[in-house]
Coordinates of C-alpha atoms in Angstrom, one line a residue:
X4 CA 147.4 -61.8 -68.0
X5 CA 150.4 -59.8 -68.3
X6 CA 151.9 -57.7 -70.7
X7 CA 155.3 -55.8 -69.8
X8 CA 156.5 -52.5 -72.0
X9 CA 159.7 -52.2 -72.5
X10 CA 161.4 -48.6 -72.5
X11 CA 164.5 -48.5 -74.8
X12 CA 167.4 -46.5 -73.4
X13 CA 166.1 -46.7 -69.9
X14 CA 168.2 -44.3 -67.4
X15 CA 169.8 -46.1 -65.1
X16 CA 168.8 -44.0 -61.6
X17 CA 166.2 -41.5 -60.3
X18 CA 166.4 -38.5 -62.3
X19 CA 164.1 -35.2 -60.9
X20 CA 163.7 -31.7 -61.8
X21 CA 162.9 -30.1 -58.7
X22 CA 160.4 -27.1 -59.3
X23 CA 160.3 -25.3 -55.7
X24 CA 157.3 -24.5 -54.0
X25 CA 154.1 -23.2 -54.7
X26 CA 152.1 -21.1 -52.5
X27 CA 148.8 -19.7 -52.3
X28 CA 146.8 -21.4 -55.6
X29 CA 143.0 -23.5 -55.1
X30 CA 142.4 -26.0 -52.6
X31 CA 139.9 -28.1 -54.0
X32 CA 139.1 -29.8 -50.6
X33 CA 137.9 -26.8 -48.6
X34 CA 138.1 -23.7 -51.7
X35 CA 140.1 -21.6 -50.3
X36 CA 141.4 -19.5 -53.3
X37 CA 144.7 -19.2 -52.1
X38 CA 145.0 -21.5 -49.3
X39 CA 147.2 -24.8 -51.0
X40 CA 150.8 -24.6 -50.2
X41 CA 152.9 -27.7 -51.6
X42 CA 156.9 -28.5 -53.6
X43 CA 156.7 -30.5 -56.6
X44 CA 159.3 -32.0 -59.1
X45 CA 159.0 -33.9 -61.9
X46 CA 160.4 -37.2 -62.4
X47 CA 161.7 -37.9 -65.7
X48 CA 162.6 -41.6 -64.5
X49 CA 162.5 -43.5 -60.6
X50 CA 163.3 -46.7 -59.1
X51 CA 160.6 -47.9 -56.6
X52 CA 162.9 -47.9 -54.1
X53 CA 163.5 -44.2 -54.0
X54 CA 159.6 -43.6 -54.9
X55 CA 158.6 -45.9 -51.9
X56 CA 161.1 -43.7 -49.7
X57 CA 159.8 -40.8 -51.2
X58 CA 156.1 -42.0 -50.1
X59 CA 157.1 -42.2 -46.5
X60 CA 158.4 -39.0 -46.2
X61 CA 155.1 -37.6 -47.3
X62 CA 155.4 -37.1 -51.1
X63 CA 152.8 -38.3 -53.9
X64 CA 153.1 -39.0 -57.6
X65 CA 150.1 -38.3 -59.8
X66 CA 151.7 -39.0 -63.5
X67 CA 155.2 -38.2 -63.7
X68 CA 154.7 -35.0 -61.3
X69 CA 155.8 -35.8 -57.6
X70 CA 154.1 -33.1 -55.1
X71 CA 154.6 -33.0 -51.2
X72 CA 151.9 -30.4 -49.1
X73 CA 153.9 -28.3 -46.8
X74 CA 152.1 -29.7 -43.6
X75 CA 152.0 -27.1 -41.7
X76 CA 151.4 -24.0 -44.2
X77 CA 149.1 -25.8 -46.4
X78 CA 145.2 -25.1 -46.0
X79 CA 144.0 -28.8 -45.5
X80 CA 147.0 -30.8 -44.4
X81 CA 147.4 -34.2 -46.1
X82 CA 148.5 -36.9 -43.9
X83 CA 149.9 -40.0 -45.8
X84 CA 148.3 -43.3 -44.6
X85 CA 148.7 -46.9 -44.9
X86 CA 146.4 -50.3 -44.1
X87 CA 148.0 -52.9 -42.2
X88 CA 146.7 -55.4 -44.8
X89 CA 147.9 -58.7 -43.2
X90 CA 145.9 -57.6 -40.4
X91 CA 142.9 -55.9 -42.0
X92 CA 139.3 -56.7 -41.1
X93 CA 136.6 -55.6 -43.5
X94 CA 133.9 -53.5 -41.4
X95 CA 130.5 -54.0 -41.8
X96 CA 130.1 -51.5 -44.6
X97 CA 132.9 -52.8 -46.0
X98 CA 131.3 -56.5 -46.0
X99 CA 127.8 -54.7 -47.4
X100 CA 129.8 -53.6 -50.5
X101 CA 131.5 -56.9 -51.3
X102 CA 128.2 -58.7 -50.5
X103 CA 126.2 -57.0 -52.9
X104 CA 129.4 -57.4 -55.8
X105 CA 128.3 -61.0 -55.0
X106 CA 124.5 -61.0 -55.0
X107 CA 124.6 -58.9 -57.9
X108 CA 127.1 -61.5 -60.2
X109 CA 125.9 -64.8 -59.2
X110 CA 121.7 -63.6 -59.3
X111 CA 122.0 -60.0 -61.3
X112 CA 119.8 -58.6 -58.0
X113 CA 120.7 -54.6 -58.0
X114 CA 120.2 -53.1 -54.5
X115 CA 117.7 -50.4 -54.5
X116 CA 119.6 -48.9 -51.6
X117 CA 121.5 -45.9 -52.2
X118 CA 124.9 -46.2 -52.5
X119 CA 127.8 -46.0 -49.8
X120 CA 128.7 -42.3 -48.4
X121 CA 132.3 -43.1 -49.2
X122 CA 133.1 -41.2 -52.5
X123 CA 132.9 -43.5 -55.3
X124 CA 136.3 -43.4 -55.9
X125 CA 138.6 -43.9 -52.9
X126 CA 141.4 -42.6 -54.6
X127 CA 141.1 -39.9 -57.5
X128 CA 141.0 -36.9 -55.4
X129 CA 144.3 -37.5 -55.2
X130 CA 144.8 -37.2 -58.9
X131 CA 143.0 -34.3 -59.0
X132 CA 144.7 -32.8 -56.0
X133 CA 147.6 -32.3 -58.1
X134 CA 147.5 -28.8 -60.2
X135 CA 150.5 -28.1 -59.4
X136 CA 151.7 -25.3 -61.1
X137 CA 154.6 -27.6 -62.7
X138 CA 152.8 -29.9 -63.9
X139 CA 152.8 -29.7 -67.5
X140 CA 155.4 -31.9 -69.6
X141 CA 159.1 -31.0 -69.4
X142 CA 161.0 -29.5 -71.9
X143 CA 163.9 -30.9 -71.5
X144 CA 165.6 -33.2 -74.3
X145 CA 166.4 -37.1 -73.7
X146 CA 169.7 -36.3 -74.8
X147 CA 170.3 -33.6 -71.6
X148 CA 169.4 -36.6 -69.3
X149 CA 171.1 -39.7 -70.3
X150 CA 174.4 -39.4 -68.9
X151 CA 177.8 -39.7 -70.4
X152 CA 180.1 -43.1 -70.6
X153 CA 181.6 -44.0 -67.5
X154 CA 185.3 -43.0 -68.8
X155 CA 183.9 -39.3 -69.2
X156 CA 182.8 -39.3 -65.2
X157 CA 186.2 -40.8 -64.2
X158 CA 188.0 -38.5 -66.1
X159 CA 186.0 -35.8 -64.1
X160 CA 186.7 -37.9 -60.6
X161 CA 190.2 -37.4 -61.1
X162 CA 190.6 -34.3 -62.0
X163 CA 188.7 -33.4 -58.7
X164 CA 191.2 -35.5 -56.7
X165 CA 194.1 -33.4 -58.1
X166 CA 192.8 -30.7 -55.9
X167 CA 193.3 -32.6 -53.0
X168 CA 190.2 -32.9 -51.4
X169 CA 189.1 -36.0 -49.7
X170 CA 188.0 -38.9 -51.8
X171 CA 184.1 -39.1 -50.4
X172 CA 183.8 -35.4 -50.8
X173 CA 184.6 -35.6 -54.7
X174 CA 183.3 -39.5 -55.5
X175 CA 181.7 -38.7 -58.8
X176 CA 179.1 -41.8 -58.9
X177 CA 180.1 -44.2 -62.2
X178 CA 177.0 -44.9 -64.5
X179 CA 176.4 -48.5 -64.2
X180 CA 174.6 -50.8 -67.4
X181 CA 171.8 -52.9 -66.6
X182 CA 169.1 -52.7 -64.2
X183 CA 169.4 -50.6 -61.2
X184 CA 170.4 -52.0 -58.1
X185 CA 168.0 -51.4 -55.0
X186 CA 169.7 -49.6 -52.2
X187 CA 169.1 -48.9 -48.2
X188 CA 170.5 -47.1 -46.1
X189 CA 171.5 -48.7 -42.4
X190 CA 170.6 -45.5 -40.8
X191 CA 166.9 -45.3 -42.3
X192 CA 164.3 -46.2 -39.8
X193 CA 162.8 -49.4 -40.3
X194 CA 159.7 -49.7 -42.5
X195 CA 156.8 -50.3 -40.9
X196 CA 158.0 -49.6 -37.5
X197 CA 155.7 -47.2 -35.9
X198 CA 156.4 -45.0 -33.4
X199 CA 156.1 -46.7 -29.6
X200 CA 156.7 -43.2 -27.8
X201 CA 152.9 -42.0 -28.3
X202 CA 150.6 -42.5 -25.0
X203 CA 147.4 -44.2 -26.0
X204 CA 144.4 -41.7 -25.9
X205 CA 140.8 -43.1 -26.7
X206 CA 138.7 -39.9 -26.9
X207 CA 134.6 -40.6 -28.0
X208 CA 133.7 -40.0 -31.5
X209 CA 131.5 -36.5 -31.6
X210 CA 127.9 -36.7 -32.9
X211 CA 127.8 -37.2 -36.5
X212 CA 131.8 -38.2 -36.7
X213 CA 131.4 -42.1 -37.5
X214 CA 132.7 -45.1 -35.5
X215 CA 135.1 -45.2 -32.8
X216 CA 137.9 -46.0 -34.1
X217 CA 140.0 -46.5 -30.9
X218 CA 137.7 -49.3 -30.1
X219 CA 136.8 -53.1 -31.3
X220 CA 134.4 -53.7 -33.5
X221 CA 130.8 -55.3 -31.9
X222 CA 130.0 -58.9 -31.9
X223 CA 126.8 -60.5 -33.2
X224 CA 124.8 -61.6 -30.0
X225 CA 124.3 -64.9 -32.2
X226 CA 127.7 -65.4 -32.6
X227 CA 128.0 -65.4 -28.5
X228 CA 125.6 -67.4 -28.0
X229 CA 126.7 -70.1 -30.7
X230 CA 130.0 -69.9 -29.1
X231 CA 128.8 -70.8 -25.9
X232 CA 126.4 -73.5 -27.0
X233 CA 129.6 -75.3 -28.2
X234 CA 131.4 -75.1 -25.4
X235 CA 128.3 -76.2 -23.2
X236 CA 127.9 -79.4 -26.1
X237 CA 131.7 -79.8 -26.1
X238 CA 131.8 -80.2 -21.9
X239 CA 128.4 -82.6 -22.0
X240 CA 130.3 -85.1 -24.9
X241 CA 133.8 -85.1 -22.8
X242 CA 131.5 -85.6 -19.4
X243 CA 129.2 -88.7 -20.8
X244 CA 132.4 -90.2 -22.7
X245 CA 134.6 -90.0 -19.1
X246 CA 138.0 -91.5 -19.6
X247 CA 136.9 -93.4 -22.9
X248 CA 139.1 -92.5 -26.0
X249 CA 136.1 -94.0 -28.2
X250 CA 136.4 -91.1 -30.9
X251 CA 136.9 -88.5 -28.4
X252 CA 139.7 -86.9 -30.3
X253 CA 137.7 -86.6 -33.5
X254 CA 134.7 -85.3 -32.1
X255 CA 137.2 -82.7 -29.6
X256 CA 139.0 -81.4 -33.2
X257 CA 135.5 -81.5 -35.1
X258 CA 133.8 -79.2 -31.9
X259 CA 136.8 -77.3 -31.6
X260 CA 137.0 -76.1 -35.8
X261 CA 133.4 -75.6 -36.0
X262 CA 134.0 -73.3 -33.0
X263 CA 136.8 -71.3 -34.8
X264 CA 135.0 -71.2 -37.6
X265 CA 131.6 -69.9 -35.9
X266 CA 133.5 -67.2 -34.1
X267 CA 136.3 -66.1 -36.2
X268 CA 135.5 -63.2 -38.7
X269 CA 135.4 -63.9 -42.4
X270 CA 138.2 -62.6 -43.8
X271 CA 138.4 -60.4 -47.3
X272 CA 139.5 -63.4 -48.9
X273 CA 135.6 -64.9 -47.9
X274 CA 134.2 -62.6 -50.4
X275 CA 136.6 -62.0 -53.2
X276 CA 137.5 -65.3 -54.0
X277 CA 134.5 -67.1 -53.2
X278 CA 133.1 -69.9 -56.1
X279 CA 130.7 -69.0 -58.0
X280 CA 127.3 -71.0 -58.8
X281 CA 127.4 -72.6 -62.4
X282 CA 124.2 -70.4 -63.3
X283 CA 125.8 -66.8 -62.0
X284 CA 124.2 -64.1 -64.0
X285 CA 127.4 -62.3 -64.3
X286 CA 131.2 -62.4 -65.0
X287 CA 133.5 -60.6 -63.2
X288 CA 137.3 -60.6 -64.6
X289 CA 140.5 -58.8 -64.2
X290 CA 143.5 -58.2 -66.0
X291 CA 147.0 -56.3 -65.3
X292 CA 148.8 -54.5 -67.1
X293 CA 152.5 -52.8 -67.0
X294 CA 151.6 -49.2 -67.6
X295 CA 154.0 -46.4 -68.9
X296 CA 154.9 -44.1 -65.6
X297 CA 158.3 -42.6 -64.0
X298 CA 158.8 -45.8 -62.3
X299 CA 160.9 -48.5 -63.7
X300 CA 159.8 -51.9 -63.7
X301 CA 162.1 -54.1 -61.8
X302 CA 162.4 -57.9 -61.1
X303 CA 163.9 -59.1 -58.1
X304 CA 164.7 -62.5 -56.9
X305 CA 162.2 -62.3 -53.4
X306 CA 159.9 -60.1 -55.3
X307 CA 156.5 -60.7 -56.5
X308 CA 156.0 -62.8 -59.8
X309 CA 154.7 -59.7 -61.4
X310 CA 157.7 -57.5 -60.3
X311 CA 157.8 -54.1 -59.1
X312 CA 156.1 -51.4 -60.9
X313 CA 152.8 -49.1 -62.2
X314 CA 150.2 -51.1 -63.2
X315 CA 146.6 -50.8 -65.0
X316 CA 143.8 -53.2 -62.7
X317 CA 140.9 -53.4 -65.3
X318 CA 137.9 -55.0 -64.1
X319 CA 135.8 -56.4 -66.9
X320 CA 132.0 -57.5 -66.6
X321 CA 130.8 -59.6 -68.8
X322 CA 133.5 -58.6 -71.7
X323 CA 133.1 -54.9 -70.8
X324 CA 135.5 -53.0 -69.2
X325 CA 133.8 -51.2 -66.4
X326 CA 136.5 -50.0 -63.9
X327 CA 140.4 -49.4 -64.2
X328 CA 142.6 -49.1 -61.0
X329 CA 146.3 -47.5 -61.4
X330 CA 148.3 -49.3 -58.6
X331 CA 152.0 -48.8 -58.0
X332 CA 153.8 -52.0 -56.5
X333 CA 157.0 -50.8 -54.4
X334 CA 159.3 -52.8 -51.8
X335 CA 156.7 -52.4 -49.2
X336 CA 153.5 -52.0 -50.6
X337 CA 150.5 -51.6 -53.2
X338 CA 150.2 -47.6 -53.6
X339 CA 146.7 -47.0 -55.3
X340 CA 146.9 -44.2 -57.3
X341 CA 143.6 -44.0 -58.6
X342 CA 140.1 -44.8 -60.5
X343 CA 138.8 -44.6 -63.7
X344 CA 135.2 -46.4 -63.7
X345 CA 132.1 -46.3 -65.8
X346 CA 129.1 -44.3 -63.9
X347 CA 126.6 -46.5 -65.4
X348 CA 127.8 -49.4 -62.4
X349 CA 128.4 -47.0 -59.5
X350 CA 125.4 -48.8 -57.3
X351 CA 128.3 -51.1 -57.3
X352 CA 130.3 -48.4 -55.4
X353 CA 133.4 -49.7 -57.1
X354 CA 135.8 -46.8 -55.1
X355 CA 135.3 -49.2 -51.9
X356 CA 135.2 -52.6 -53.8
X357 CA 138.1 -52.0 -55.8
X358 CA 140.2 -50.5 -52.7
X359 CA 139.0 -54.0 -50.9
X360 CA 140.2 -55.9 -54.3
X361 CA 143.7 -54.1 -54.0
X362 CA 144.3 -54.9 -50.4
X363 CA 143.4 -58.9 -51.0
X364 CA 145.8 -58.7 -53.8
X365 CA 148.8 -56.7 -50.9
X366 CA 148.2 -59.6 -49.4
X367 CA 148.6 -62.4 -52.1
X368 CA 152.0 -60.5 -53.0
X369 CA 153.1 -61.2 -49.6
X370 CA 153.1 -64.5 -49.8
X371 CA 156.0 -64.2 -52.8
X372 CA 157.5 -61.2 -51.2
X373 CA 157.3 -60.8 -47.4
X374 CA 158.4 -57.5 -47.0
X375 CA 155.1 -56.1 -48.7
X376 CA 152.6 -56.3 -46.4
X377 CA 151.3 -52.6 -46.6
X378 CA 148.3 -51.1 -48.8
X379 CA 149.1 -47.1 -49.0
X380 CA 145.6 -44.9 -49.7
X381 CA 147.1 -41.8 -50.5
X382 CA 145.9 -38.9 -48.1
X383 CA 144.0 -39.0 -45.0
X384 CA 142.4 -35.4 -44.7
X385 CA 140.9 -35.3 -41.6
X386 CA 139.9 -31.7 -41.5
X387 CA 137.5 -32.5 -44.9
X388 CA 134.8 -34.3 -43.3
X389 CA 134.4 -36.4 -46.8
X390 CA 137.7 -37.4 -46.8
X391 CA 137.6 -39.2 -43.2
X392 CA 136.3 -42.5 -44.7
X393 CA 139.9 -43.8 -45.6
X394 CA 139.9 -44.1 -41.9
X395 CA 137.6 -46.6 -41.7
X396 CA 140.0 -49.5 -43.2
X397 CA 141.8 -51.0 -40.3
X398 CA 144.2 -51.0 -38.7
X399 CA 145.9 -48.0 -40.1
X400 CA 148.8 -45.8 -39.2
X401 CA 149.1 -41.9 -40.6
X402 CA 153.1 -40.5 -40.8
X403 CA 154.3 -37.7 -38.7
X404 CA 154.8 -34.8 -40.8
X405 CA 158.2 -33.8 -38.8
X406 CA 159.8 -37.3 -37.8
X407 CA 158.2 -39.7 -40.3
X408 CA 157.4 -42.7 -38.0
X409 CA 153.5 -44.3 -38.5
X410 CA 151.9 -43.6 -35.7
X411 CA 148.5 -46.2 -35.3
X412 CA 145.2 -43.6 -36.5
X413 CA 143.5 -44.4 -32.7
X414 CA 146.6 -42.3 -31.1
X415 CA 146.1 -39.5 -34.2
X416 CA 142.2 -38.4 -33.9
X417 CA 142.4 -37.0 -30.6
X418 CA 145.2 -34.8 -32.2
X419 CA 143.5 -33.6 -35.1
X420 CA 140.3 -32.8 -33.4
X421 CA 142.1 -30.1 -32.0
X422 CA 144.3 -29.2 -34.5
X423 CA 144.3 -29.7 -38.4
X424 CA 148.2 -29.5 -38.6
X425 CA 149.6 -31.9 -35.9
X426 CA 153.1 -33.5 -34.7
X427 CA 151.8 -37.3 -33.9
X428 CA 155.5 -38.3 -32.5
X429 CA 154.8 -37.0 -29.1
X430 CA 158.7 -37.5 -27.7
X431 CA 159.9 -33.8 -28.3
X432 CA 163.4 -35.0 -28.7
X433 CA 162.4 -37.6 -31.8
X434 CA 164.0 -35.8 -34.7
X435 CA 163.9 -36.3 -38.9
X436 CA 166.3 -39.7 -38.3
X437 CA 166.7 -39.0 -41.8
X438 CA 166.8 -35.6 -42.4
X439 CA 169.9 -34.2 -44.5
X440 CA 173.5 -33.7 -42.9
X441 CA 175.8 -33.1 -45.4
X442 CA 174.5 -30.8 -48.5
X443 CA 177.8 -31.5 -50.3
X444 CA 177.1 -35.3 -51.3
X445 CA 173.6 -34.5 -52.9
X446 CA 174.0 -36.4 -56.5
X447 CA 173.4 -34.2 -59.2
X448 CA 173.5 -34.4 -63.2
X449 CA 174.9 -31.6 -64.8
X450 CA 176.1 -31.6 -68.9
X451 CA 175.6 -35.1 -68.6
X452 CA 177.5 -35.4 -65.9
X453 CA 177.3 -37.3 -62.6
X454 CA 178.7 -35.4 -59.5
X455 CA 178.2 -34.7 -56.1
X456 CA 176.7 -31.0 -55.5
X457 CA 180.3 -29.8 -53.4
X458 CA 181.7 -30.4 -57.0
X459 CA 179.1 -28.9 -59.0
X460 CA 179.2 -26.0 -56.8
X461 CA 182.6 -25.0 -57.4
X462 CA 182.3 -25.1 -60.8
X463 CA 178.7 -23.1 -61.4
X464 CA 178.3 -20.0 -62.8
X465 CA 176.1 -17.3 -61.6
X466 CA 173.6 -17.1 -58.9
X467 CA 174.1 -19.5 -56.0
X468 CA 171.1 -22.3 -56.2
X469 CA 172.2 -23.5 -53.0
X470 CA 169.0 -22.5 -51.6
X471 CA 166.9 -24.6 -53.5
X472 CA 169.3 -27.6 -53.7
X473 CA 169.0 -27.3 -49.7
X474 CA 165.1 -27.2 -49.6
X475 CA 165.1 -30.2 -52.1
X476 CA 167.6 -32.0 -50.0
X477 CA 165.0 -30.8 -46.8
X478 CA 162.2 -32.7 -48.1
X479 CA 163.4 -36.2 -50.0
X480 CA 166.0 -36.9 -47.0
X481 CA 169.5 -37.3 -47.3
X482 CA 169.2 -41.5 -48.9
X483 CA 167.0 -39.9 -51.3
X484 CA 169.1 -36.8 -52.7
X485 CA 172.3 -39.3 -52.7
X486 CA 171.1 -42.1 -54.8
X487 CA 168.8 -39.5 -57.0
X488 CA 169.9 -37.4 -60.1
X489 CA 169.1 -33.8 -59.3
X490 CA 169.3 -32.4 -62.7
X491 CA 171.3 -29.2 -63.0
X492 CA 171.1 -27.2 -66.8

């Protein structure tokens, strides 16, 4: 079921207040009283491509405020990561948790065990991570933001050519009608190209740290042996049959799939959308819903059915709601944003089932879009022990805070043992591919008008902003600052 909301007068691009950042206020991961360093703006309206650009260069929406820790001032630095979900494998704790949704909807058995040592919510720290200091409602009027016809900006395009600058210097940007129209930018790395320069360096987990990640997870001994009783059966039938084709090929395929399916891991998809007996003791349902956020909800010809957007997950048990999971859906991937759940079902540990639920669903949208193939988790934080789990959910990749390639987690541990705040891109020459270059062609909105900053600069009064036009520019990119409104009173 899905209901879309409308917005009437939708804006037609990105439009951000950018706030500056804010230095020594409460981390809530280690206390530190003044320890949290991060720049925050607040989006008044965003297209998912620019918020899924945003997202891999390190910033994070929680409502309509968009934060970004300064990695290497910041008191716990917060490493952006992402699941490989095509390629995801659920671990055994993993397949505990889904195993015991099961056994508790189809016989309504409720494990006595205590429940996982994840945090019940895999996600809502960081919700919570965001006190910002700008992150109250804006007071700016509808009116201020909406820009003016398109005659208005050309009339304002012209007048700048009359002073005989170049045309690409003064190109005041037309306001378009209709939906917005997805951009890239040749000169953008890749998504989901991680970076190849890193040396491979397995270092053993310390006592107490949790599995190795670097390494592959353990077979079953009974799995082995199954696997080698096969082939010993398979070898016997193709011996006593000789050169006969009496049914050979049958029995070969039959032999062969129940090998591949003795050996091969069950997949998430084994557990979430397994059938049900007739006489299951519970009902487990979900609906999705279009929720109000910055993002606009686009459709797109190769995108998913749903289209791209914010949604609500709500997970109903037997008619009651018991769970609902905010979920962004961008070009490249599911963004959770986080968990609401009822207390009274956490022996459910719904913060790792509903993360599981969310990456089986990455992976149904591929099917319609094949560019999305990526489940983002919001922050690693490796130096917060509790925080360590989102690890666990492979294979990963965390983004280099000063080049913004993935670099696979196995190549990052090492790293942040030693250091909290570290440089994963290990080829000193890799630079910020897409770091700003020219100040000048930063969009802004001023007076309803669309211009690039060289012309809003000329014609500004008072104190230069350049400043903190140039640290905005810094940390969105230069694709970002030219296809977003950076509104100017």
């Amino acid at each position: 079921m899905l209901q879309r909301a409308g917005r009437p007068g939708a804006m037609p691009a990105a439009v951000v207040e950018y706030k500056g950042w804010k230095e020594g206020y409460r981390c809530g991961y280690c206390a530190s009283e003044r320890g949290k360093v991060s720049a925050g703006m607040w989006a008044h309206s965003m297209t998912v491509q620019d918020y899924q650009d945003l997202i891999d260069r390190g910033w994070r929406r929680s409502g309509k405020c968009v934060y970004k820790p300064i990695m290497n001032q910041t008191c716990c630095p917060q490493y952006t990561i992402r699941c490989q979900a095509l390629r995801f494998q659920p671990s055994k704790s993993h397949k505990k948790v889904l195993k015991k949704m099961l056994k508790f909807i189809s016989k309504g058995d409720v494990s006595k065990a205590a429940s996982e040592d994840e945090p019940m919510d895999s996600h809502i720290e960081d919700a919570v991570a965001c006190d910002f200091a700008y992150k109250g409602e804006s007071h700016i009027s509808q009116s201020e933001l909406t820009p003016l016809s398109e005659d208005h900006t050309e009339r304002v395009e012209s007048e700048e050519k009359n002073t005989g600058e170049t045309k690409e210097e003064v190109n005041v940007q037309k306001v378009e009608s209709g939906c917005p129209q997805i951009c890239t930018d040749k000169d953008t790395p890749v998504p989901g190209e991680p970076s190849r320069s890193t040396k491979i360096v397995h270092a053993p987990p310390k006592p107490g740290k949790g599995a190795d990640l670097s390494k592959p997870p353990c077979r079953k001994a009974k799995d082995i042996r199954k696997e080698r009783k096969l082939q010993k059966l398979l070898q016997n039938q193709m011996c006593t049959l000789g050169g006969s084709q009496l049914q050979t090929d049958d029995q070969v395929f039959l032999l062969q799939n129940s090998k591949s399916k003795t050996n091969q891991p069950k997949t998430i998809e084994d557990f979430v959308f397994v059938s049900l007996p007739d006489d299951a003791q519970h009902k487990l349902e979900f609906t999705r819903f279009l929720c109000d956020s910055p993002l606009e909800a686009e459709n797109a010809p190769n995108g998913p059915e749903c289209g791209y957007g914010s949604f609500h997950q709500q997970y109903w048990l037997d008619g009651k709601i018991i769970a609902v999971g905010v979920i962004d859906i961008l070009p490249y991937c599911v963004s959770s944003v986080y968990l609401y759940y009822d207390p009274d079902y956490s022996f459910l540990s719904l913060g790792v089932y509903s993360a599981l639920r969310e990456i089986a669903f990455t992976r149904q949208l591929h099917e319609k879009a094949p560019d999305l193939c990526f489940y983002y988790m919001g922050f690693y934080i490796h130096s917060c022990p509790k925080m360590r789990y989102k690890g666990q959910y492979r294979p990963s990749d965390l983004l280099c805070p000063e080049t913004y390639v993935w670099t696979p987690i196995e190549r990052c541990l090492p790293l942040l043992e030693h250091s909290k705040y570290c440089r994963f891109n290990q080829d000193m020459k890799a630079v910020d591919e897409g770091r700003i270059k020219d100040l000048g062609r930063v969009r802004v909105l001023h007076k309803r008008t669309i211009m690039p900053y060289s012309v809003y600069k000329k014609g500004r009064k008072g104190p230069s902003d350049e400043a903190s036009v140039q640290q905005y520019a810094s940390l969105v990119g230069q694709t970002c600052s030219e296809r977003m409104l950076l509104f100017r009173s």
